[in-house]
Amino acid sequence: MIKREELRNVAIIAHVDHGKTTLVDKLLRQSGTFRANEVVDERVMDSNALERERGITILSKNTAITYQDVKINIIDTPGHADFGGEVERIMQMVDGVLLLVDASEGPMPQTRFVLQKALKQGLKPVVVINKIDRPEARPAEVIDEVLDLFIELEADDHQLEFPVVYASAKNGYATMKPDIQGDNMVPLFDAILSEIPCPVGDTEAPLQLLISNIDYDRYTGKIGIGKIARGRIDKNQLAVLASTDGQEYNVKISGLYTFQGLKRIDTDSAMAGDIIALTGIENINIGDTLCDQNQIDRLPFVQIDEPTISMNFMVNDSPFAGKDGQYVTSRHLKERLEREMMSNVAMRMEALSTESFKIMGRGELHISILIETMRREGYEFSVSRPEVIMKETPEGIMEPMEILYVEVPEEHMSSVIEKIGQRKGELMNMHPTGTGTMKLEFRIPARGLIGYRSEFLTDTKGYGIFHHLFDGYDAYKGDIKNRLRGSLVAHENGAAVAYGIYGAQERGKIFVEPGMEVYEGMVVGESSRLEDIVVNVCRKKQMTNVRASGSDDALRLVPATMFSLEQSLEFIADDELVEVTPKQVRIRKKILNKVQRERTQRKHNVS
């Protein structure tokens, strides 16, 4: 067994928006990865367009820096619970973690989740208290809270003796004492070298490599990424791919790469402890083990938490089908979803018919990111309302439960408690923060959260914050009324006009503007009543030769409400779909014709 003193493998984990990607930015800049005159974007690791727009990390990414002749492989991980599968699978690639905690907020729900995964793998943590430059920073109290969390998660004695580094990633410095401002990131670099164990492996033993991540290149095809657990690997080497389904394939490694900065560097060989990327194996998947031809040993892959939410993806059959999209057929849809399943281990797919597919994921955001990505790639399709995945057991139907952490101004607390109570949520804990806000903790069915975010922001005037974490399964809690109002449904095909919209806006909130194309069965607004109302937004004013004084004054239209993709998914009822195209997101009824809709509803009521 050889200790690779010249190498460290570390993952950066934290709650969303605690500064992981900004910290990696500064480590890359101060390690000399970039030229002095090189222009580099902020949050350079968030290379995905959606990540840059939303300010969150969605995919785990590899980079590497060199400090004092030691190569440090760094993996930047997502901070949102819906992308927990990205965190879980990379834990076997590293020997330690940097746990980032906000010096003001302290440990948050996702801090608990990611730390639990790291401790289970026996990884050594280094705690980084970030954002110590903020006026409301309270580093001493936060360290006590972190220690309490370690004890609660049953960390062993070795893990409990965690070193602490204080940092301001935004200002590019780290320090060992919170009251002394640093000049650079050297204290953090030194902590990584002294506290994170170096990889240990037998470089002379037969090859064994676990694939923990998959990338895709349009020229070279699939790229497998993983850490060599044992032995050596060479370019053009023959090996055996032991897949997760029990099959074994003879393969040839045509391309071999290590990481340096933001680039993949071509290499001829690598050994135990190295994190590498390889090409040439078309049927490679996450969880597969690459072995020596003479000794085939599968490595166990980390258990990924099961999906809790499902949506149906189906071919778009609206009157506007095919107008915007480049990929519109069931074959295109199936191929793209199958490709997603290869790299997204926390997601599942089930074919319901030749034109409909059930996609299961961790949460609404998890699946909506896939929808938005496909939309931007030129796909056109429809999706159904999110549904929770129930389990049938001898004790009865069990449903997924979530722990909901809410921070709200005190004046809005009562309305939040009331609304969450209506959604079968139980208040577990509450305490004041001392700054005019209250921290509340609820246990709520996962289906109670569907469609609640926009309502929550309205109730708290935009000042509320909430996070949730999966908390196992419990007995079915009964019916939950998510929608208290019906929809305004278009009467006919055509272009919406001001006169028609003016007549319809008295019946509810309008989603369309003059000039927008609509079709029969399309949802053009939210009704002010419980039931759906059919309205004619295409209705034009009848021209006569009689004019009354003031009758031709401009019509006063209330500004239309425009929904984002997530808001549309939260809004729709069980009998509605979201039509997604590269240019439009529309809401529609599953059955477009009014007569057929009413007939189906009567049959449903009778049964």
XYZ file of C-alpha atoms in Angstrom:
607
model
C 0.000 0.000 0.000
C 1.387 3.366 -1.025
C 0.464 6.734 0.533
C 0.114 9.383 -2.189
C 1.533 12.326 -0.214
C 1.593 14.459 -3.383
C -2.199 14.171 -3.783
C -5.391 15.206 -1.949
C -9.014 14.504 -2.964
C -11.585 16.783 -1.309
C -15.256 17.729 -1.826
C -16.781 21.067 -0.838
C -20.229 20.626 0.730
C -22.658 23.155 2.192
C -26.199 24.452 2.296
C -27.357 26.349 -0.780
C -25.895 29.891 -1.065
C -23.273 29.484 1.665
C -20.473 30.301 -0.802
C -19.049 27.012 -2.143
C -18.590 28.081 -5.758
C -17.187 31.494 -4.784
C -14.656 29.744 -2.517
C -13.549 27.436 -5.354
C -13.186 30.567 -7.531
C -10.706 32.095 -5.099
C -8.775 28.832 -4.622
C -8.370 28.549 -8.399
C -7.247 32.184 -8.749
C -4.782 32.145 -5.835
C -3.209 28.819 -6.821
C -1.970 30.310 -10.095
C -4.389 28.284 -12.240
C -5.173 31.299 -14.406
C -2.727 33.628 -16.159
C -2.355 37.066 -14.599
C -4.033 38.718 -17.591
C -6.679 36.015 -18.142
C -10.302 37.183 -18.074
C -12.341 34.752 -15.942
C -16.057 34.912 -15.086
C -17.279 35.103 -11.510
C -18.392 31.693 -10.150
C -16.482 30.085 -13.007
C -17.428 26.557 -11.846
C -21.121 27.277 -12.541
C -20.567 26.674 -16.248
C -24.151 25.649 -16.994
C -26.346 28.543 -18.262
C -29.141 27.603 -15.831
C -26.694 27.601 -12.910
C -25.485 31.087 -13.780
C -29.042 32.429 -14.149
C -30.351 30.967 -10.898
C -27.180 31.380 -8.845
C -27.204 27.743 -7.706
C -25.003 24.736 -8.427
C -26.923 21.909 -10.101
C -24.205 19.455 -11.180
C -21.121 18.211 -9.318
C -17.952 19.306 -11.102
C -14.283 18.372 -10.879
C -11.324 20.722 -10.842
C -7.755 20.501 -9.603
C -5.145 22.943 -8.307
C -1.503 22.625 -7.292
C -0.198 24.031 -4.009
C 3.354 23.419 -2.711
C 3.812 20.626 -5.288
C 0.675 18.850 -3.986
C -2.176 18.301 -6.443
C -5.564 18.974 -4.829
C -8.558 17.471 -6.666
C -11.629 19.528 -5.688
C -15.253 18.578 -6.333
C -17.819 21.386 -6.156
C -21.218 19.988 -5.169
C -24.812 21.333 -5.259
C -26.318 22.764 -2.092
C -30.009 22.160 -2.833
C -31.712 19.056 -1.381
C -33.306 18.189 -4.746
C -29.830 17.554 -6.175
C -28.677 15.421 -3.241
C -27.968 12.517 -5.608
C -25.107 14.579 -7.049
C -23.584 14.833 -3.544
C -24.118 11.208 -2.529
C -22.381 9.635 -5.492
C -19.149 11.643 -5.303
C -18.490 10.788 -1.630
C -16.553 7.653 -2.680
C -14.194 9.753 -4.823
C -12.792 11.822 -1.936
C -10.914 11.323 1.347
C -12.190 14.423 3.124
C -14.636 17.310 2.893
C -14.656 21.056 3.433
C -17.916 21.789 5.236
C -18.867 25.414 4.560
C -21.176 27.111 7.071
C -22.437 30.698 6.875
C -21.111 32.727 9.856
C -24.513 34.367 10.238
C -27.073 31.671 9.349
C -25.231 28.758 10.942
C -26.001 25.113 10.058
C -29.050 24.908 7.779
C -31.180 21.919 6.640
C -28.934 20.969 3.735
C -25.855 21.266 5.980
C -27.317 18.392 7.987
C -28.049 16.322 4.872
C -24.627 16.608 3.205
C -22.723 16.244 6.485
C -24.647 13.077 7.320
C -23.605 11.549 3.974
C -19.947 12.505 4.554
C -19.854 11.136 8.105
C -21.405 7.822 6.976
C -18.517 7.406 4.522
C -16.041 8.018 7.368
C -14.625 11.139 5.704
C -12.530 13.679 7.631
C -14.213 17.121 7.734
C -12.589 20.543 7.832
C -15.136 23.164 8.923
C -14.932 26.509 7.113
C -16.921 29.338 8.718
C -17.548 31.544 5.675
C -18.755 35.166 5.322
C -17.082 36.322 8.573
C -16.925 39.839 7.063
C -20.700 40.239 7.404
C -21.828 42.641 10.178
C -24.202 40.011 11.604
C -21.548 37.258 11.691
C -21.470 35.232 14.930
C -18.655 32.681 14.395
C -18.324 31.490 18.018
C -22.032 30.595 18.307
C -22.023 28.969 14.868
C -19.129 26.672 15.853
C -21.126 25.527 18.911
C -24.110 24.832 16.627
C -21.883 22.869 14.216
C -20.504 20.804 17.110
C -24.064 20.063 18.310
C -24.917 18.930 14.768
C -21.872 16.608 14.654
C -22.889 15.056 17.981
C -26.509 14.708 16.833
C -25.349 12.916 13.665
C -23.229 10.537 15.780
C -19.821 11.543 14.421
C -16.932 9.436 15.756
C -14.189 10.889 17.998
C -11.845 11.440 15.061
C -14.487 13.405 13.152
C -15.517 15.421 16.225
C -12.015 16.892 16.487
C -12.557 18.942 13.357
C -10.247 21.864 12.568
C -11.910 25.253 11.956
C -10.852 27.812 9.366
C -12.548 31.215 9.090
C -12.971 32.743 5.646
C -14.476 35.456 3.509
C -14.618 33.782 0.112
C -15.983 36.954 -1.474
C -12.949 38.961 -0.285
C -10.524 36.102 -0.973
C -9.007 35.444 2.437
C -8.920 32.770 5.146
C -7.684 33.069 8.724
C -7.319 30.887 11.785
C -8.734 33.599 14.091
C -12.082 35.288 13.347
C -11.009 38.685 14.723
C -7.887 38.877 12.533
C -8.454 39.570 8.823
C -6.305 37.470 6.496
C -4.584 38.410 3.243
C -5.102 35.256 1.165
C -6.309 31.648 1.176
C -3.013 30.171 2.437
C -4.435 29.086 5.860
C -7.116 27.053 4.042
C -4.581 25.526 1.642
C -2.410 24.565 4.644
C -5.422 23.055 6.462
C -6.246 20.892 3.415
C -2.675 19.594 3.255
C -2.369 18.925 7.003
C -5.904 17.686 7.824
C -7.273 15.915 4.721
C -5.788 12.391 4.517
C -3.850 11.546 1.379
C -5.132 8.648 -0.782
C -3.775 5.197 0.037
C -3.769 2.342 -2.467
C -1.904 -0.604 -3.892
C -0.519 0.601 -7.213
C 0.774 -2.872 -8.149
C -2.529 -4.712 -7.619
C -5.022 -5.445 -10.441
C -7.020 -2.418 -11.652
C -10.234 -1.458 -9.842
C -12.059 1.837 -10.597
C -15.598 2.902 -9.619
C -17.440 5.212 -12.052
C -19.059 7.964 -9.969
C -19.959 10.515 -12.636
C -20.764 10.629 -16.351
C -20.172 13.479 -18.769
C -20.964 13.612 -22.464
C -19.069 15.037 -25.422
C -20.580 15.213 -28.903
C -17.258 14.097 -30.444
C -15.940 11.458 -28.027
C -19.289 10.227 -26.631
C -19.662 9.214 -22.986
C -16.958 10.212 -20.504
C -16.687 8.161 -17.314
C -15.259 9.900 -14.222
C -14.066 8.090 -11.118
C -11.307 7.440 -8.613
C -8.872 4.560 -9.056
C -9.265 2.383 -5.966
C -6.498 -0.076 -6.845
C -3.764 -0.610 -9.426
C -2.863 1.424 -12.505
C -4.611 2.379 -15.736
C -3.058 3.125 -19.133
C -4.340 4.637 -22.347
C -5.395 1.949 -24.882
C -5.502 -0.625 -22.062
C -7.900 -3.566 -22.330
C -10.151 -4.017 -19.283
C -13.484 -5.465 -18.151
C -16.490 -3.272 -17.384
C -18.559 -4.887 -14.594
C -21.928 -3.152 -14.875
C -24.499 -2.689 -12.118
C -26.924 -5.099 -13.851
C -24.479 -8.000 -13.486
C -23.165 -7.973 -17.060
C -19.457 -7.944 -17.955
C -18.001 -6.370 -21.110
C -14.505 -6.401 -22.580
C -13.579 -2.765 -23.303
C -10.660 -0.631 -24.480
C -9.795 2.726 -22.912
C -9.174 4.987 -25.913
C -8.785 8.268 -23.993
C -7.426 8.981 -20.500
C -7.474 12.365 -18.756
C -6.657 13.942 -15.397
C -7.953 17.303 -14.172
C -5.967 20.533 -13.953
C -7.785 23.787 -13.323
C -10.906 23.801 -15.485
C -9.383 21.572 -18.149
C -9.025 17.857 -18.753
C -5.370 17.052 -19.467
C -4.516 14.111 -21.735
C -2.367 11.542 -19.901
C -0.872 8.153 -20.694
C -1.354 6.545 -17.277
C -2.677 7.056 -13.751
C -2.534 5.096 -10.494
C -4.484 4.354 -7.307
C -5.791 7.563 -5.700
C -6.048 9.571 -8.923
C -9.404 10.969 -10.089
C -9.522 10.446 -13.851
C -11.846 10.746 -16.850
C -11.860 8.120 -19.599
C -13.455 7.711 -23.028
C -14.058 4.912 -25.490
C -16.681 2.935 -23.518
C -20.118 3.672 -24.957
C -22.143 1.555 -22.484
C -20.449 2.900 -19.335
C -22.785 4.053 -16.524
C -22.607 5.449 -13.000
C -21.974 2.688 -10.460
C -20.070 0.441 -12.921
C -16.645 -0.918 -11.931
C -13.702 -1.048 -14.352
C -11.542 -4.079 -13.545
C -8.436 -5.885 -14.664
C -9.198 -8.677 -17.150
C -7.741 -11.303 -14.790
C -9.482 -10.160 -11.588
C -13.064 -8.919 -11.771
C -14.119 -7.366 -8.436
C -17.168 -5.104 -8.291
C -17.053 -2.175 -5.898
C -20.268 -1.376 -3.961
C -21.908 1.853 -5.075
C -23.343 4.278 -2.509
C -27.065 3.850 -1.864
C -28.944 6.745 -3.476
C -32.127 7.963 -1.752
C -35.325 7.037 -3.579
C -37.326 9.605 -5.629
C -40.393 11.122 -3.966
C -42.072 13.114 -6.796
C -43.220 12.027 -10.260
C -44.435 13.805 -13.420
C -45.637 12.426 -16.731
C -43.813 13.634 -19.858
C -45.835 13.196 -23.045
C -45.819 14.156 -26.697
C -47.414 17.560 -27.276
C -50.797 17.162 -29.047
C -52.095 20.750 -28.783
C -53.222 22.707 -31.893
C -49.858 24.544 -31.754
C -47.783 21.328 -31.704
C -44.642 21.479 -33.838
C -44.664 25.277 -34.319
C -41.632 26.008 -32.097
C -39.863 22.757 -31.317
C -37.104 21.017 -33.236
C -37.604 17.654 -31.474
C -41.306 16.835 -31.159
C -41.799 13.068 -31.687
C -42.046 10.301 -29.092
C -38.742 8.859 -30.374
C -36.933 12.145 -29.687
C -38.530 12.434 -26.248
C -37.698 8.840 -25.271
C -34.069 9.070 -26.427
C -33.476 12.322 -24.520
C -35.017 11.018 -21.299
C -33.031 7.768 -21.522
C -29.839 9.800 -21.937
C -30.720 11.801 -18.814
C -31.245 8.635 -16.774
C -27.664 7.535 -17.551
C -26.102 10.475 -15.707
C -28.839 11.480 -13.247
C -28.724 8.631 -10.732
C -31.379 10.141 -8.423
C -33.948 10.069 -11.246
C -36.024 7.132 -12.559
C -38.024 6.610 -15.752
C -40.962 4.345 -16.545
C -42.658 4.067 -19.953
C -46.453 4.414 -19.597
C -47.122 4.112 -23.352
C -45.302 4.802 -26.604
C -45.992 8.535 -26.142
C -45.983 8.993 -22.367
C -43.198 8.522 -19.787
C -43.261 8.758 -16.011
C -40.227 10.604 -14.611
C -39.486 10.284 -10.895
C -37.149 12.633 -9.013
C -36.256 14.138 -5.634
C -38.500 17.193 -5.904
C -40.205 19.709 -8.172
C -36.972 21.634 -8.762
C -35.090 18.442 -9.643
C -37.522 17.639 -12.471
C -38.193 21.243 -13.534
C -34.469 21.761 -14.198
C -34.640 18.795 -16.616
C -37.726 20.315 -18.285
C -36.040 23.712 -18.675
C -32.844 22.116 -20.024
C -34.785 20.110 -22.618
C -36.811 23.183 -23.614
C -33.606 25.104 -24.324
C -32.268 22.202 -26.363
C -35.250 22.504 -28.739
C -37.618 19.860 -27.322
C -41.378 20.327 -27.287
C -43.627 18.246 -25.004
C -46.289 18.368 -22.262
C -45.961 17.546 -18.574
C -48.564 16.688 -15.955
C -48.974 17.979 -12.417
C -46.332 16.749 -9.923
C -47.516 13.801 -7.804
C -45.919 12.214 -4.754
C -44.854 8.573 -4.914
C -46.852 6.521 -2.398
C -45.797 3.156 -0.957
C -48.187 0.297 -0.278
C -47.300 -1.645 2.862
C -49.099 -4.217 5.055
C -49.904 -1.310 7.420
C -51.579 0.648 4.599
C -50.613 3.417 2.198
C -47.498 5.346 3.259
C -46.568 8.769 1.899
C -43.267 10.701 1.885
C -42.856 13.254 4.658
C -40.667 16.354 4.747
C -39.187 18.443 7.525
C -39.960 22.053 6.589
C -37.739 24.805 7.997
C -39.312 28.273 7.763
C -37.955 31.699 8.677
C -40.584 34.470 8.581
C -41.120 37.980 9.983
C -43.129 37.705 13.206
C -46.122 39.623 11.786
C -46.633 36.945 9.082
C -46.131 33.946 11.362
C -49.812 33.246 12.117
C -50.878 33.119 8.440
C -47.979 30.767 7.604
C -48.859 28.412 10.491
C -52.518 28.435 9.394
C -51.737 27.691 5.726
C -49.267 24.901 6.568
C -51.830 23.444 9.006
C -54.374 23.275 6.163
C -51.785 21.248 4.237
C -51.530 18.714 7.113
C -48.291 20.188 8.475
C -47.517 19.812 12.197
C -45.526 22.492 14.048
C -42.589 20.745 15.731
C -40.465 23.625 16.961
C -40.254 27.416 16.990
C -37.838 30.007 18.330
C -37.139 33.717 17.749
C -33.923 34.776 16.026
C -33.698 38.063 17.898
C -33.886 40.085 14.672
C -37.675 40.268 14.318
C -38.063 36.918 12.597
C -39.166 33.484 13.807
C -37.707 30.121 12.893
C -40.401 27.455 12.579
C -39.990 23.729 12.019
C -42.836 21.603 10.606
C -43.336 17.997 9.597
C -45.507 17.959 6.488
C -46.514 15.508 3.736
C -44.462 16.087 0.562
C -47.682 16.654 -1.427
C -48.557 19.504 0.948
C -45.559 21.433 -0.434
C -46.648 21.142 -4.075
C -47.789 24.583 -5.174
C -47.076 26.193 -1.792
C -43.923 28.217 -2.566
C -45.615 31.053 -4.489
C -48.421 31.234 -1.893
C -45.810 31.377 0.879
C -43.952 34.257 -0.793
C -47.230 36.147 -1.209
C -48.210 35.605 2.444
C -44.805 36.802 3.716
C -44.525 39.743 1.246
C -41.409 38.088 -0.204
C -39.495 38.140 3.115
C -40.016 34.480 4.058
C -37.462 31.715 3.490
C -38.145 27.999 3.562
C -36.141 24.824 3.030
C -37.231 21.224 3.284
C -35.613 17.813 3.702
C -36.979 14.322 3.132
C -37.887 12.625 6.436
C -39.014 9.115 5.529
C -42.508 7.697 5.046
C -45.567 7.887 7.274
C -49.231 6.874 7.154
C -51.403 8.713 4.596
C -52.637 11.975 6.140
C -55.860 12.443 4.170
C -56.946 14.752 1.371
C -55.269 18.125 0.903
C -56.943 20.934 -1.037
C -54.165 22.543 -3.081
C -56.272 24.634 -5.472
C -59.106 26.733 -4.065
C -59.993 28.313 -7.428
C -60.765 27.014 -10.885
C -59.365 28.092 -14.259
C -60.513 30.461 -16.969
C -60.495 28.342 -20.138
C -60.385 29.680 -23.724
C -63.555 29.131 -25.755
C -62.048 29.045 -29.263
C -58.859 29.256 -31.339
C -57.571 32.691 -32.336
C -55.701 35.773 -31.143
C -56.631 37.352 -27.819
C -58.005 40.896 -28.173
C -58.399 43.719 -25.661
C -62.226 43.651 -25.814
C -62.392 39.906 -25.068
C -59.818 40.162 -22.264
C -61.708 43.113 -20.761
C -64.859 40.988 -20.560
C -62.982 38.035 -19.053
C -60.950 39.897 -16.428
C -64.080 40.470 -14.301
C -64.179 36.701 -13.750
C -60.646 36.300 -12.420
C -56.934 36.836 -12.965
C -55.799 36.888 -16.625
C -52.654 35.163 -17.983
C -52.701 36.438 -21.601
C -52.139 39.772 -23.334
C -53.720 41.227 -26.489
C -52.233 39.644 -29.609
C -51.284 36.318 -27.973
C -52.433 33.234 -29.861
C -54.755 30.940 -27.868
C -56.674 27.741 -28.603
C -59.799 26.028 -27.301
C -59.054 24.383 -23.945
C -56.035 26.570 -23.166
C -56.018 28.045 -19.637
C -55.997 31.839 -19.983
C -56.528 32.805 -16.349
C -57.453 31.850 -12.788
C -61.143 31.889 -11.949
C -62.441 33.805 -8.942
C -64.660 30.782 -8.163
C -64.026 27.163 -7.292
C -65.188 25.861 -10.678
C -63.719 26.403 -14.158
C -65.281 29.102 -16.368
C -65.092 29.126 -20.169
C -64.344 32.641 -21.500
C -63.902 34.072 -24.984
C -60.776 36.256 -24.960
C -60.891 36.360 -28.796
C -64.276 38.120 -28.842
C -64.240 41.336 -30.859
C -66.506 44.327 -30.388
C -69.406 44.384 -32.821
C -69.252 47.421 -35.096
C -72.456 49.511 -35.426
C -73.227 52.930 -36.785
C -74.532 54.073 -33.400
C -72.031 55.836 -31.151
C -72.654 56.731 -27.517
C -70.581 59.404 -25.832
C -67.507 57.838 -24.168
C -68.129 54.303 -25.447
C -64.939 54.317 -27.494
C -62.683 55.310 -24.619
C -59.663 52.996 -24.195
C -60.457 49.821 -22.265
C -58.619 49.556 -18.958
C -56.931 46.161 -18.783
C -55.385 44.740 -15.628
C -51.751 43.699 -16.386
C -51.572 39.979 -17.219
C -49.901 37.583 -14.776
C -47.034 35.753 -16.510
C -46.005 32.437 -14.957
C -42.518 30.937 -15.026
C -42.136 27.200 -15.643
C -42.022 26.415 -11.893
C -45.057 28.598 -11.193
C -46.982 26.860 -13.990
C -46.153 23.428 -12.538
C -47.308 24.603 -9.102
C -50.532 26.110 -10.471
C -51.976 23.314 -12.631
C -54.768 21.015 -11.443
C -54.995 17.252 -11.990
C -56.923 17.687 -15.259
C -54.406 20.157 -16.716
C -51.016 20.009 -18.431
C -48.116 22.388 -18.966
C -47.225 22.663 -22.664
C -43.476 23.321 -22.927
C -41.850 24.591 -26.134
C -38.536 26.409 -26.781
C -40.407 29.747 -26.939
C -43.546 29.299 -24.804
C -44.830 27.786 -21.572
C -48.625 27.392 -21.738
C -51.200 25.814 -19.412
C -53.969 23.743 -21.008
C -56.692 21.255 -20.162
C -55.932 17.578 -20.848
C -59.218 17.400 -22.769
C -59.454 20.519 -24.926
C -63.084 20.257 -26.077
C -65.599 21.638 -23.557
C -68.347 19.057 -24.290
C -65.948 16.113 -23.962
C -64.538 17.601 -20.766
C -67.975 17.896 -19.161
C -68.930 14.381 -20.276
C -65.733 12.951 -18.731
C -66.340 14.892 -15.526
C -69.903 13.518 -15.234
C -68.633 9.955 -15.681
C -65.988 10.577 -13.025
C -68.581 11.945 -10.583
C -70.869 8.934 -11.154
C -68.056 6.430 -10.596
